Amino acid sequence: MLAEARGECRSLAPLGLRGNTIGNDGAGSLAEVPGGCQALTRLDLNSTTIGREGAGKLAGALRGCKALPHWLDLSRNRIGDEEAGALAGVVGECKALAYLDLNKTAIGEVGAGGLAGALVHCTALARLVVSFNDTGNAGAGRLCWLLPVGECKALAHRDLNSNRIGA
């Protein structure tokens, strides 16, 4: 599917697949595309039915990118805590990441903590969306308070709506 275009792809700046049901297999196929492209600047995988397995494949694919995207939307996919950790390992290496949307991705306290630890290295991060997850007080606290302490001076917007935060 997507991997077939790989040979002709020299510059894949934005790639938008929002709302397509590519699923875990599609994420695996997508894994072959970015590594062969010179610049993947924007990757929109919102509502693409990627689950934990697909998120793991995607993390591996992004690790092989020559230029990691500065805009990444994985919202409305069932990623979960464990694969959020795998993604954290990749996005933490991405100094140019300015926008990360993980809205409705089934991330809990553990995943939020892993992300916070990695995102302190994303010096260009300006907008972080982790709403409608289950981070709880501890995970939300790490995302709120640890990020500004790092090098995330550009972070102007943190959306943590509906994360089971409270007394």
Short mmCIF file of C-alpha atoms in Angstrom, two decimals:
data_model
loop_
_atom_site.label_atom_id
_atom_site.label_comp_id
_atom_site.label_asym_id
_atom_site.label_seq_id
_atom_site.Cartn_x
_atom_site.Cartn_y
_atom_site.Cartn_z
CA MET A 1 0.00 0.00 0.00
CA LEU A 2 1.97 3.04 1.24
CA ALA A 3 5.26 1.22 1.10
CA GLU A 4 4.91 0.84 -2.67
CA ALA A 5 5.31 4.60 -3.07
CA ARG A 6 8.57 4.52 -1.11
CA GLY A 7 10.85 4.17 -4.12
CA GLU A 8 9.47 7.33 -5.71
CA CYS A 9 9.43 9.33 -2.51
CA ARG A 10 12.30 11.77 -2.11
CA SER A 11 10.52 14.36 -0.01
CA LEU A 12 7.40 13.51 1.95
CA ALA A 13 6.80 16.78 3.78
CA PRO A 14 3.23 16.45 5.09
CA LEU A 15 1.51 13.08 5.24
CA GLY A 16 -2.15 13.15 6.26
CA LEU A 17 -4.04 9.90 6.69
CA ARG A 18 -6.64 11.18 9.18
CA GLY A 19 -9.81 9.11 9.36
CA ASN A 20 -8.52 6.20 7.28
CA THR A 21 -8.71 2.77 8.87
CA ILE A 22 -5.09 1.83 8.27
CA GLY A 23 -4.90 -0.03 11.60
CA ASN A 24 -1.88 -1.90 12.92
CA ASP A 25 -1.06 -3.41 9.53
CA GLY A 26 -1.18 0.00 7.88
CA ALA A 27 1.11 1.41 10.56
CA GLY A 28 3.48 -1.45 9.76
CA SER A 29 3.29 -0.59 6.06
CA LEU A 30 3.80 3.07 6.88
CA ALA A 31 6.91 2.04 8.76
CA GLU A 32 8.65 1.48 5.45
CA VAL A 33 7.83 4.90 4.00
CA PRO A 34 9.46 7.48 6.32
CA GLY A 35 12.88 5.80 6.40
CA GLY A 36 13.25 6.25 2.65
CA CYS A 37 12.11 9.87 2.58
CA GLN A 38 14.35 12.85 3.12
CA ALA A 39 11.96 14.97 5.18
CA LEU A 40 8.76 14.03 6.95
CA THR A 41 7.68 17.31 8.53
CA ARG A 42 4.05 16.61 9.39
CA LEU A 43 2.40 13.27 10.17
CA ASP A 44 -1.36 13.17 10.79
CA LEU A 45 -2.60 9.75 11.90
CA ASN A 46 -5.67 10.96 13.81
CA SER A 47 -8.44 8.32 13.94
CA THR A 48 -6.61 5.68 11.94
CA THR A 49 -7.48 2.69 14.20
CA ILE A 50 -3.86 2.18 15.24
CA GLY A 51 -3.64 0.14 18.42
CA ARG A 52 -0.81 -0.80 20.74
CA GLU A 53 0.87 -3.05 18.17
CA GLY A 54 0.69 -0.40 15.44
CA ALA A 55 2.03 2.29 17.75
CA GLY A 56 5.03 0.09 18.49
CA LYS A 57 5.68 -0.39 14.77
CA LEU A 58 5.32 3.34 14.20
CA ALA A 59 7.80 4.13 16.98
CA GLY A 60 10.32 1.87 15.30
CA ALA A 61 9.68 3.52 11.95
CA LEU A 62 10.07 7.04 13.31
CA ARG A 63 13.34 6.04 14.95
CA GLY A 64 14.67 5.34 11.44
CA CYS A 65 13.57 8.70 9.99
CA LYS A 66 16.27 11.00 8.70
CA ALA A 67 14.22 13.98 9.85
CA LEU A 68 11.59 13.43 12.51
CA PRO A 69 8.35 15.36 12.06
CA HIS A 70 7.79 18.68 13.80
CA TRP A 71 4.02 18.04 13.86
CA LEU A 72 2.64 14.69 15.03
CA ASP A 73 -1.03 13.82 15.57
CA LEU A 74 -1.79 10.33 16.89
CA SER A 75 -5.07 11.26 18.55
CA ARG A 76 -8.08 8.95 18.72
CA ASN A 77 -6.00 5.77 18.51
CA ARG A 78 -5.78 3.13 21.30
CA ILE A 79 -2.06 3.50 22.04
CA GLY A 80 -1.99 2.87 25.80
CA ASP A 81 0.75 3.23 28.41
CA GLU A 82 3.32 0.73 27.18
CA GLU A 83 3.46 2.04 23.62
CA ALA A 84 3.32 5.64 24.85
CA GLY A 85 6.64 4.74 26.47
CA ALA A 86 7.99 3.47 23.14
CA LEU A 87 6.84 6.67 21.43
CA ALA A 88 8.38 8.73 24.23
CA GLY A 89 11.76 7.24 23.40
CA VAL A 90 11.40 8.52 19.85
CA VAL A 91 9.85 11.94 20.43
CA GLY A 92 12.43 12.65 23.09
CA GLU A 93 15.05 12.59 20.32
CA CYS A 94 13.08 15.04 18.21
CA LYS A 95 14.36 18.50 18.98
CA ALA A 96 12.17 20.08 16.25
CA LEU A 97 8.85 18.64 17.51
CA ALA A 98 6.54 21.64 17.98
CA TYR A 99 3.10 19.98 18.09
CA LEU A 100 2.13 16.65 19.64
CA ASP A 101 -1.50 15.51 19.88
CA LEU A 102 -2.24 12.39 21.92
CA ASN A 103 -5.93 13.15 22.61
CA LYS A 104 -8.01 10.03 23.37
CA THR A 105 -5.14 7.55 23.17
CA ALA A 106 -5.75 5.52 26.38
CA ILE A 107 -2.65 6.89 28.10
CA GLY A 108 -2.58 6.55 31.87
CA GLU A 109 -0.25 7.68 34.67
CA VAL A 110 2.67 5.53 33.55
CA GLY A 111 2.51 6.65 29.92
CA ALA A 112 2.16 10.30 30.91
CA GLY A 113 5.17 10.01 33.20
CA GLY A 114 7.27 8.48 30.44
CA LEU A 115 6.22 11.18 28.01
CA ALA A 116 7.02 13.95 30.47
CA GLY A 117 10.50 12.56 31.02
CA ALA A 118 11.17 12.46 27.28
CA LEU A 119 9.49 15.70 26.27
CA VAL A 120 11.78 17.85 28.41
CA HIS A 121 14.29 17.40 25.57
CA CYS A 122 11.90 18.74 22.90
CA THR A 123 13.03 22.35 23.01
CA ALA A 124 10.68 23.49 20.22
CA LEU A 125 7.51 21.92 21.69
CA ALA A 126 4.86 24.65 21.75
CA ARG A 127 1.61 22.66 21.95
CA LEU A 128 0.92 19.40 23.77
CA VAL A 129 -2.54 17.80 23.74
CA VAL A 130 -3.09 14.83 26.06
CA SER A 131 -6.79 15.35 26.78
CA PHE A 132 -9.42 12.65 27.35
CA ASN A 133 -6.98 10.08 28.68
CA ASP A 134 -6.58 8.61 32.16
CA THR A 135 -3.40 10.27 33.41
CA GLY A 136 -4.82 10.99 36.86
CA ASN A 137 -3.22 13.47 39.24
CA ALA A 138 0.28 11.99 39.12
CA GLY A 139 0.57 11.77 35.33
CA ALA A 140 -0.99 15.17 34.75
CA GLY A 141 1.26 16.64 37.43
CA ARG A 142 4.36 15.37 35.69
CA LEU A 143 3.19 16.75 32.34
CA CYS A 144 2.36 20.13 33.92
CA TRP A 145 5.34 20.64 36.18
CA LEU A 146 8.28 18.70 34.79
CA LEU A 147 8.05 20.05 31.25
CA PRO A 148 8.65 23.74 32.05
CA VAL A 149 11.61 22.80 34.25
CA GLY A 150 13.41 21.29 31.25
CA GLU A 151 14.28 23.07 28.06
CA CYS A 152 10.65 23.40 26.88
CA LYS A 153 10.65 27.18 26.99
CA ALA A 154 8.40 27.36 23.90
CA LEU A 155 5.60 25.32 25.48
CA ALA A 156 2.66 27.72 25.46
CA HIS A 157 -0.25 25.26 25.44
CA ARG A 158 -0.81 22.10 27.48
CA ASP A 159 -4.25 20.53 27.09
CA LEU A 160 -4.95 18.00 29.84
CA ASN A 161 -8.77 18.21 29.84
CA SER A 162 -10.74 15.18 31.10
CA ASN A 163 -7.91 13.15 32.63
CA ARG A 164 -9.40 12.06 35.96
CA ILE A 165 -7.64 14.94 37.71
CA GLY A 166 -8.99 15.95 41.08
CA ALA A 167 -8.95 15.52 44.82
#
